[in-house]
XYZ file of N, CA, C and O in Angstrom:
648
model
N 55.064 43.865 50.279
C 54.200 43.606 51.430
C 52.898 44.531 51.113
O 53.012 45.787 50.571
N 51.710 44.148 51.240
C 50.921 44.738 51.213
C 49.956 44.789 52.087
O 49.493 44.084 52.894
N 49.484 46.446 52.436
C 48.749 46.431 53.655
C 47.605 47.748 53.140
O 47.709 48.418 52.042
N 46.335 47.374 53.777
C 45.231 48.206 53.177
C 44.494 48.564 54.746
O 44.501 47.990 55.539
N 44.529 50.076 54.641
C 43.312 50.583 55.909
C 42.194 51.343 55.269
O 42.057 51.870 54.191
N 41.034 51.175 56.236
C 39.796 51.589 55.561
C 39.592 52.924 56.719
O 39.535 52.306 57.826
N 39.117 53.823 56.642
C 38.862 54.594 57.612
C 37.762 55.596 57.094
O 37.953 56.256 56.580
N 36.548 55.825 57.840
C 35.278 56.440 57.574
C 35.718 58.058 57.725
O 36.275 58.296 58.439
N 34.871 58.586 57.195
C 34.879 60.199 57.341
C 33.689 60.892 57.327
O 32.877 60.610 56.364
N 33.570 61.839 58.124
C 32.117 63.030 58.312
C 32.410 63.962 57.280
O 31.859 64.771 57.862
N 32.967 63.717 56.184
C 32.886 64.875 55.205
C 32.412 64.294 54.055
O 32.795 63.264 53.787
N 32.138 65.216 52.991
C 31.811 64.711 51.523
C 33.384 64.266 50.926
O 34.304 64.460 51.115
N 33.021 63.260 50.198
C 34.168 62.614 49.306
C 34.713 63.685 48.384
O 36.273 63.787 48.717
N 34.401 64.599 47.875
C 35.215 65.777 47.304
C 36.170 66.750 48.325
O 37.427 67.074 48.011
N 35.596 66.906 49.545
C 36.485 67.568 50.446
C 37.501 66.828 51.011
O 38.440 67.338 51.165
N 36.865 65.768 51.199
C 38.107 64.881 51.862
C 39.165 64.577 50.684
O 40.634 64.551 50.962
N 38.987 64.212 49.402
C 39.654 64.150 48.309
C 40.733 65.340 48.324
O 42.100 65.173 48.251
N 40.134 66.411 48.089
C 40.869 67.635 48.196
C 42.079 67.811 49.146
O 43.337 68.281 48.820
N 41.775 67.596 50.164
C 42.855 67.566 51.425
C 44.063 66.453 51.142
O 45.284 67.044 50.931
N 43.642 64.994 50.812
C 44.529 63.827 50.693
C 45.123 64.106 49.702
O 46.207 63.856 49.992
N 44.585 64.623 48.633
C 45.678 64.733 47.229
C 46.421 66.103 47.571
O 47.157 66.262 46.121
N 46.431 66.963 48.542
C 47.459 68.226 48.586
C 48.616 67.457 49.199
O 48.644 67.429 50.502
N 49.445 66.894 48.491
C 50.688 66.122 49.063
C 51.126 66.839 49.942
O 51.559 66.500 51.080
N 51.684 68.098 49.835
C 52.478 68.853 50.763
C 51.665 68.895 52.478
O 52.169 68.817 53.391
N 50.453 69.224 52.302
C 49.520 68.979 53.145
C 49.638 67.806 54.191
O 49.199 67.547 55.395
N 49.877 66.590 53.511
C 50.125 65.356 54.251
C 51.186 65.417 55.482
O 51.256 64.906 56.208
N 52.165 66.447 55.227
C 53.253 66.523 56.142
C 52.687 66.673 57.588
O 53.748 66.467 58.243
N 51.849 67.457 57.576
C 51.125 67.624 59.054
C 50.833 66.208 59.603
O 50.528 66.406 61.023
N 50.953 65.365 58.987
C 50.431 63.721 59.650
C 51.257 62.819 59.868
O 51.322 61.751 60.283
N 52.421 62.923 58.860
C 53.417 61.767 58.796
C 54.625 61.977 59.504
O 55.373 62.989 59.076
N 54.908 61.498 60.707
C 56.197 61.960 61.469
C 57.440 61.853 60.488
O 57.457 61.070 59.890
N 58.435 62.831 60.939
C 59.512 62.751 60.784
C 59.448 63.036 59.281
O 60.813 62.900 58.601
N 58.596 63.393 58.559
C 58.494 63.720 56.871
C 57.760 64.993 56.735
O 56.785 65.315 57.010
N 58.537 65.237 55.539
C 58.070 66.608 54.733
C 57.727 66.189 53.379
O 58.808 65.511 52.691
N 56.733 66.530 52.744
C 56.051 66.030 51.862
C 56.141 67.541 50.788
O 55.715 68.457 51.179
N 56.789 67.485 49.385
C 56.849 68.444 48.518
C 56.609 68.100 47.204
O 57.039 67.180 46.620
N 56.219 68.979 46.508
C 55.942 68.820 45.063
C 57.376 69.041 44.297
O 58.146 69.610 44.672
N 57.342 67.920 43.289
C 58.509 68.049 42.592
C 58.333 68.291 40.979
O 58.889 68.093 40.084
N 56.859 68.504 40.897
C 56.200 69.023 39.474
C 55.145 69.942 39.419
O 54.690 69.770 40.801
N 54.788 71.018 38.745
C 53.792 71.649 38.883
C 52.088 70.934 38.377
O 51.218 71.601 38.503
N 52.760 69.877 37.630
C 51.408 69.040 37.482
C 50.932 68.770 38.435
O 51.210 68.239 39.792
N 49.501 68.764 38.341
C 48.287 68.230 39.287
C 47.810 67.044 38.815
O 47.312 67.110 37.420
N 47.428 66.055 39.665
C 46.647 64.844 38.707
C 47.878 64.033 38.202
O 48.928 64.128 38.323
N 47.253 63.027 37.206
C 48.206 62.167 36.421
C 49.189 62.894 35.711
O 49.066 63.952 35.239
N 50.382 62.309 36.120
C 51.535 62.924 35.482
C 52.237 63.927 36.354
O 53.320 64.266 36.126
N 51.658 64.313 37.673
C 52.544 64.841 38.551
C 53.370 64.130 39.400
O 53.493 62.915 39.400
N 54.307 64.879 40.086
C 55.234 64.100 41.116
C 55.586 64.510 42.303
O 55.255 66.191 42.477
N 56.010 64.089 43.664
C 56.081 64.767 44.569
C 56.897 63.866 45.374
O 57.446 62.807 45.190
N 57.607 64.432 46.421
C 58.475 63.584 47.169
C 58.504 63.610 48.660
O 58.116 64.708 48.960
N 58.696 62.475 49.262
C 58.473 62.323 50.872
C 59.942 62.531 51.155
O 60.585 61.531 50.974
N 60.179 63.528 52.201
C 61.577 63.444 52.691
C 61.550 63.025 54.176
O 60.807 63.651 55.091
N 62.038 61.895 54.368
C 61.723 61.328 56.014
C 63.349 61.592 56.476
O 64.356 61.046 55.756
N 63.460 62.188 57.766
C 64.705 62.282 58.322
C 64.729 62.347 59.509
O 63.806 63.038 60.219
N 65.978 61.964 60.234
C 66.159 62.076 61.942
C 67.556 62.800 61.939
O 68.489 61.953 61.670
N 67.535 64.065 62.893
C 68.847 64.543 62.754
C 69.560 64.742 61.437
O 70.740 64.805 61.447
N 68.832 64.919 60.407
C 69.630 65.015 59.292
C 69.907 63.945 58.255
O 70.136 64.281 56.956
N 69.637 62.806 58.831
C 69.982 61.551 57.935
C 68.641 60.973 57.678
O 67.718 60.944 58.368
N 68.573 60.641 56.442
C 67.051 60.132 56.105
C 67.234 59.665 54.433
O 68.330 59.422 54.066
N 65.995 59.833 53.727
C 66.208 59.104 52.566
C 64.634 59.927 51.776
O 63.901 60.518 52.768
N 64.780 60.059 50.292
C 63.710 60.256 49.978
C 62.517 59.340 49.328
O 63.142 58.205 48.707
N 61.414 59.402 49.359
C 60.192 58.668 48.388
C 59.925 59.176 47.620
O 58.761 59.658 47.504
N 60.260 59.338 46.270
C 59.707 60.064 45.221
C 58.470 59.237 44.515
O 58.856 57.933 44.283
N 57.392 59.605 44.266
C 56.154 59.264 43.637
C 55.603 60.190 42.391
O 55.950 61.242 42.770
N 55.299 59.172 41.507
C 54.394 59.654 40.521
C 53.183 59.451 40.222
O 52.752 58.283 41.034
N 52.115 60.412 40.204
C 50.744 59.794 40.032
C 50.575 59.350 38.779
O 50.938 60.126 37.698
N 50.033 58.206 38.642
C 49.797 57.401 37.367
C 48.487 57.233 37.146
O 48.116 56.697 35.739
N 47.655 57.607 37.818
C 46.198 57.754 37.745
C 45.249 58.765 38.765
O 45.927 58.698 40.078
N 44.495 59.333 38.225
C 43.877 60.378 38.663
C 42.544 60.438 38.495
O 42.034 61.004 37.114
N 41.720 60.126 39.369
C 39.962 60.309 38.898
C 39.435 60.676 40.406
O 39.136 60.217 41.170
N 39.169 62.162 40.448
C 38.531 62.502 41.367
C 36.974 62.406 41.472
O 36.363 61.951 40.815
N 37.045 62.253 42.990
C 35.187 61.820 43.242
C 34.371 62.799 42.521
O 34.648 64.037 42.456
N 32.984 62.451 42.607
C 32.008 63.050 42.053
C 31.173 63.525 43.572
O 31.167 62.572 44.355
N 30.446 64.352 43.851
C 29.425 64.940 44.934
C 28.274 64.051 44.759
O 27.881 63.551 43.784
N 28.022 63.572 46.327
C 26.380 63.131 46.225
C 26.781 61.760 46.610
O 27.858 61.047 47.101
N 25.425 61.068 47.034
C 25.620 59.596 47.354
C 25.735 58.824 46.333
O 25.450 59.106 45.442
N 26.162 57.742 46.585
C 26.221 56.554 45.334
C 25.017 56.622 44.733
O 24.740 56.781 43.454
N 23.723 56.609 45.449
C 22.453 56.382 44.692
C 22.068 57.747 44.143
O 21.242 57.558 42.772
N 22.809 58.534 44.134
C 22.344 60.100 43.396
C 23.525 60.612 42.325
O 23.715 61.705 42.096
N 24.531 59.222 42.034
C 25.413 59.819 41.086
C 26.752 59.980 41.751
O 27.831 59.976 40.882
N 27.243 59.891 42.914
C 28.188 59.996 43.530
C 29.242 59.041 43.160
O 28.726 57.591 43.284
N 30.653 59.248 42.545
C 31.597 57.994 42.332
C 32.730 58.452 43.265
O 33.049 59.613 43.523
N 33.335 57.380 43.397
C 34.616 57.435 44.266
C 35.771 58.117 43.329
O 35.904 58.005 41.972
N 36.803 58.720 44.175
C 37.762 59.126 43.780
C 38.866 57.891 43.949
O 39.192 57.420 44.673
N 39.984 58.283 42.791
C 41.002 56.811 42.788
C 42.236 57.544 42.187
O 42.675 58.419 41.280
N 43.432 57.563 43.103
C 45.073 58.114 43.028
C 45.731 56.937 43.122
O 45.616 56.161 44.234
N 46.506 56.501 41.838
C 47.392 55.568 42.207
C 48.700 56.415 41.928
O 49.318 56.994 41.232
N 49.794 55.853 42.923
C 51.181 56.369 43.037
C 52.144 55.328 42.684
O 52.131 54.051 43.202
N 53.206 55.844 41.837
C 54.329 54.794 41.853
C 55.545 55.221 42.422
O 56.083 56.218 42.250
N 55.850 54.228 43.400
C 57.084 54.810 44.130
C 58.392 54.552 43.209
O 58.800 53.455 43.104
N 59.570 55.570 43.233
C 60.343 55.214 42.288
C 61.379 55.430 42.793
O 62.531 55.833 42.460
N 61.868 55.394 44.356
C 62.799 55.677 44.858
C 63.924 54.795 45.139
O 63.462 53.554 44.516
N 65.190 54.797 45.987
C 65.999 53.856 45.853
C 65.674 53.052 47.174
O 66.704 52.168 47.114
N 65.033 53.355 48.060
C 64.825 53.001 49.205
C 63.434 52.325 49.141
O 63.406 50.944 49.407
N 62.432 52.916 48.860
C 61.010 52.394 49.124
C 60.593 51.973 47.497
O 60.618 53.340 46.776
N 60.098 50.694 47.413
C 59.801 50.533 45.914
C 58.403 50.376 45.866
O 57.735 49.995 47.117
N 57.763 50.064 45.149
C 56.013 49.692 45.009
C 55.259 50.607 44.793
O 55.578 51.713 43.521
N 54.135 50.632 45.001
C 52.833 51.471 44.624
C 52.059 51.877 46.067
O 51.957 51.069 46.998
N 51.138 53.036 45.477
C 50.272 53.479 46.496
C 48.681 53.690 45.987
O 48.927 54.106 44.743
N 47.894 53.581 46.652
C 46.604 53.629 46.191
C 45.664 54.387 47.009
O 45.676 53.757 48.123
N 44.896 55.444 46.907
C 44.082 55.923 47.363
C 42.638 56.196 46.786
O 42.500 56.122 45.727
N 41.444 55.538 47.546
C 40.480 55.487 47.304
C 39.347 56.303 48.159
O 39.477 56.074 49.213
N 38.786 57.300 47.659
C 37.845 58.198 48.120
C 36.258 57.623 48.115
O 36.074 57.912 46.760
N 35.613 57.032 48.905
C 34.149 56.498 48.340
C 33.005 57.149 49.016
O 33.010 57.096 50.216
N 32.028 57.846 48.230
C 31.205 58.383 48.987
C 30.282 57.342 49.774
O 30.024 56.162 49.002
N 29.919 57.790 50.982
C 29.033 56.619 51.473
C 27.470 57.613 51.556
O 26.388 56.864 51.270
N 27.373 58.597 51.735
C 26.212 59.678 51.739
C 26.744 61.065 51.326
O 28.162 60.835 50.849
N 25.687 62.048 50.898
C 26.155 63.297 50.251
C 27.418 64.049 51.488
O 28.241 64.588 50.848
N 27.325 63.536 52.550
C 28.099 63.994 53.495
C 29.351 63.339 54.164
O 29.955 63.758 55.122
N 29.438 62.138 53.722
C 30.047 61.388 54.236
C 31.171 60.219 53.479
O 30.467 60.109 52.281
N 32.098 59.598 53.790
C 32.674 58.852 52.819
C 33.869 57.913 53.514
O 33.817 58.103 54.892
N 34.279 56.969 53.024
C 35.324 56.070 53.178
C 36.597 56.300 52.545
O 36.619 56.421 51.477
N 37.714 56.405 53.514
C 38.820 56.433 52.860
C 39.460 55.168 52.696
O 39.832 54.347 53.784
N 39.897 54.445 51.647
C 40.767 53.182 51.471
C 42.326 53.679 50.862
O 42.066 54.103 49.816
N 43.066 53.368 51.766
C 44.187 53.339 51.422
C 45.090 51.989 51.361
O 45.224 51.568 52.488
N 45.817 51.843 50.457
C 46.708 50.838 50.092
C 48.118 51.000 49.959
O 48.374 51.699 49.039
N 49.033 50.002 50.282
C 50.575 50.525 49.956
C 50.854 48.847 49.510
O 50.540 48.165 50.412
N 51.724 48.845 48.424
C 52.302 47.532 47.852
C 53.773 47.783 48.182
O 54.095 48.435 46.816
N 54.467 47.855 48.842
C 56.082 48.425 49.308
C 56.857 47.494 49.505
O 56.467 46.230 50.233
N 58.084 47.460 49.268
C 59.241 46.683 49.426
C 60.386 47.767 49.905
O 60.333 48.800 49.122
N 61.067 47.281 50.641
C 62.341 48.183 51.216
C 63.513 47.454 50.075
O 63.727 46.280 50.309
N 64.250 48.263 49.642
C 65.515 47.864 48.947
C 66.506 47.606 50.187
O 66.698 48.369 51.139
N 67.267 46.561 49.848
C 67.619 45.702 48.986
C 66.267 44.648 49.152
O 66.513 43.814 50.004
N 65.606 44.280 48.348
C 64.520 43.602 48.088
C 64.949 42.071 48.378
O 63.825 41.280 49.554
N 65.866 41.849 48.086
C 66.402 39.971 48.137
C 66.602 39.907 49.804
O 66.585 38.893 50.354
N 67.098 41.100 50.468
C 67.456 40.880 51.696
C 66.412 41.262 52.785
O 66.195 40.500 53.944
N 65.383 42.614 52.347
C 64.537 42.623 53.185
C 63.213 41.824 53.163
O 62.029 41.703 54.033
N 63.148 41.130 52.102
C 61.570 40.302 51.810
C 61.485 39.551 52.857
O 60.232 39.128 53.517
N 62.276 38.795 53.448
C 62.086 37.609 54.492
C 61.113 38.455 55.594
O 60.752 37.515 56.736
N 61.891 39.464 56.086
C 61.116 40.039 57.190
C 59.996 40.709 56.987
O 59.151 41.231 57.867
N 58.950 41.058 55.542
C 58.112 41.430 55.522
C 57.105 40.841 56.518
O 56.152 41.640 57.019
N 56.846 39.430 56.737
C 55.587 39.307 57.505
C 55.844 39.799 59.175
O 54.715 39.812 59.666
N 57.157 39.881 59.206
C 57.154 40.634 60.861
C 56.915 41.845 60.533
O 56.441 42.638 61.892
N 57.186 42.689 59.771
C 56.662 44.224 59.343
C 55.465 44.511 59.173
O 54.954 45.799 59.342
N 54.664 43.676 58.679
C 52.985 43.844 58.205
C 52.318 44.491 59.261
O 51.983 45.538 58.994
N 52.571 44.075 60.330
C 51.466 44.720 61.606
C 51.980 45.794 61.697
O 51.113 47.072 61.840
N 53.542 46.334 62.184
C 53.682 47.630 62.225
C 53.535 48.387 61.283
O 52.928 49.888 61.632
N 53.503 48.021 60.269
C 53.716 49.116 58.704
C 51.805 49.150 58.836
O 51.817 50.558 58.598
N 50.948 48.268 59.208
C 49.451 48.349 58.867
C 49.196 49.695 59.928
O 48.361 50.469 59.861
N 49.752 49.452 61.411
C 49.352 50.280 62.093
C 49.818 51.894 62.214
O 49.085 52.465 62.111
N 51.017 51.868 61.406
C 51.387 53.373 61.307
C 50.799 53.701 60.344
O 50.732 55.097 60.113
N 50.268 53.194 58.989
C 49.713 53.781 57.888
C 48.180 54.041 58.558
O 47.690 54.957 58.229
N 47.692 53.489 59.615
C 46.192 53.373 59.801
C 46.232 54.755 60.616
O 45.573 55.886 60.502
N 47.690 54.925 61.381
C 47.667 56.168 62.310
C 47.646 57.283 61.598
O 47.099 58.472 61.885
N 48.778 57.540 60.164
C 48.346 58.156 59.447
C 47.052 58.725 58.901
O 46.949 59.828 58.846
N 46.481 57.878 58.069
C 45.119 58.031 57.783
C 44.219 58.514 58.704
O 43.681 59.338 58.273
N 44.158 57.816 59.764
C 43.272 58.623 60.638
C 43.379 59.655 61.084
O 42.698 60.728 61.341
N 44.803 60.070 61.249
C 45.085 61.528 61.533
C 44.519 62.649 60.321
O 44.157 63.804 60.691
N 44.958 62.081 59.373
C 44.468 63.008 58.195
C 42.976 63.441 58.182
O 42.517 64.445 57.993
N 42.183 62.104 58.242
C 40.945 62.448 57.994
C 40.404 63.318 59.198
O 39.426 64.060 59.124
N 41.237 63.102 60.500
C 40.325 63.629 61.866
C 40.782 65.241 61.674
O 39.880 66.223 61.716
N 41.586 65.695 60.860
C 42.255 66.998 60.318
C 41.340 67.813 59.397
O 40.680 69.038 59.658
N 40.871 66.772 58.328
C 39.702 67.087 57.680
C 38.601 67.193 58.104
O 37.679 68.395 57.925
N 38.062 66.502 58.938
C 36.613 66.584 59.643
C 36.929 67.840 60.784
O 35.655 68.391 60.814
N 38.086 68.028 60.824
C 38.039 69.459 62.037
C 38.095 70.751 61.033
O 37.656 71.915 61.759
N 38.077 70.654 59.954
C 37.771 71.948 59.356
C 39.021 72.667 59.268
O 39.049 73.820 58.490
N 40.359 72.413 59.702
C 41.291 72.907 59.444
C 42.839 72.092 59.524
O 42.523 71.115 60.324
N 43.735 72.480 59.148
C 43.890 73.614 58.492
C 43.517 73.425 56.997
O 43.549 72.319 56.633
N 43.319 74.430 56.204
C 42.887 74.178 55.055
C 43.952 74.013 53.975
O 45.329 73.555 54.774
N 44.173 72.973 53.001
C 44.974 72.520 52.130
C 46.230 73.741 51.953
O 45.984 74.917 52.123
N 47.104 73.380 51.903
C 48.596 74.089 51.852
C 48.583 74.940 50.270
O 49.181 75.776 50.195
N 47.724 74.127 49.342
C 47.970 74.745 48.156
C 46.615 74.664 47.378
O 46.112 73.654 47.742
N 46.092 75.682 46.545
C 45.062 75.687 46.094
C 44.794 74.556 45.279
O 45.468 73.534 44.792
């Protein structure tokens, strides 16, 4: 199932990027989920896991960073370039990939494009439900991305990790 959301941000692409790729920082916007690094590497080759649980029962969503291209400052006309991060989901429950793109619009604003191509195991049984789930999954993803962008725009809190 593929879902994509786009959210405008009133901060520069490098500032928005710095927050959104601070994986543990995302925990403040994802309900019932705590995100933690599982490798010291930042960028391509890094890994992290989202642990989603209710009353101690849950699942892990481990991910590897397979592409990492931070954005450059400035408007596109001044040489500002989009940043891209691609994640491979390698868990036993959630499979697929995610891609984050932070596109400069002006020197002080950008657009966040977040796409997920996900399937829930066992895929053979859950794939027929995907058309029914696409809308709710899109709404959930949009809610998370909007919340993260609003937190960045507010300037607080700073990322959890340098």
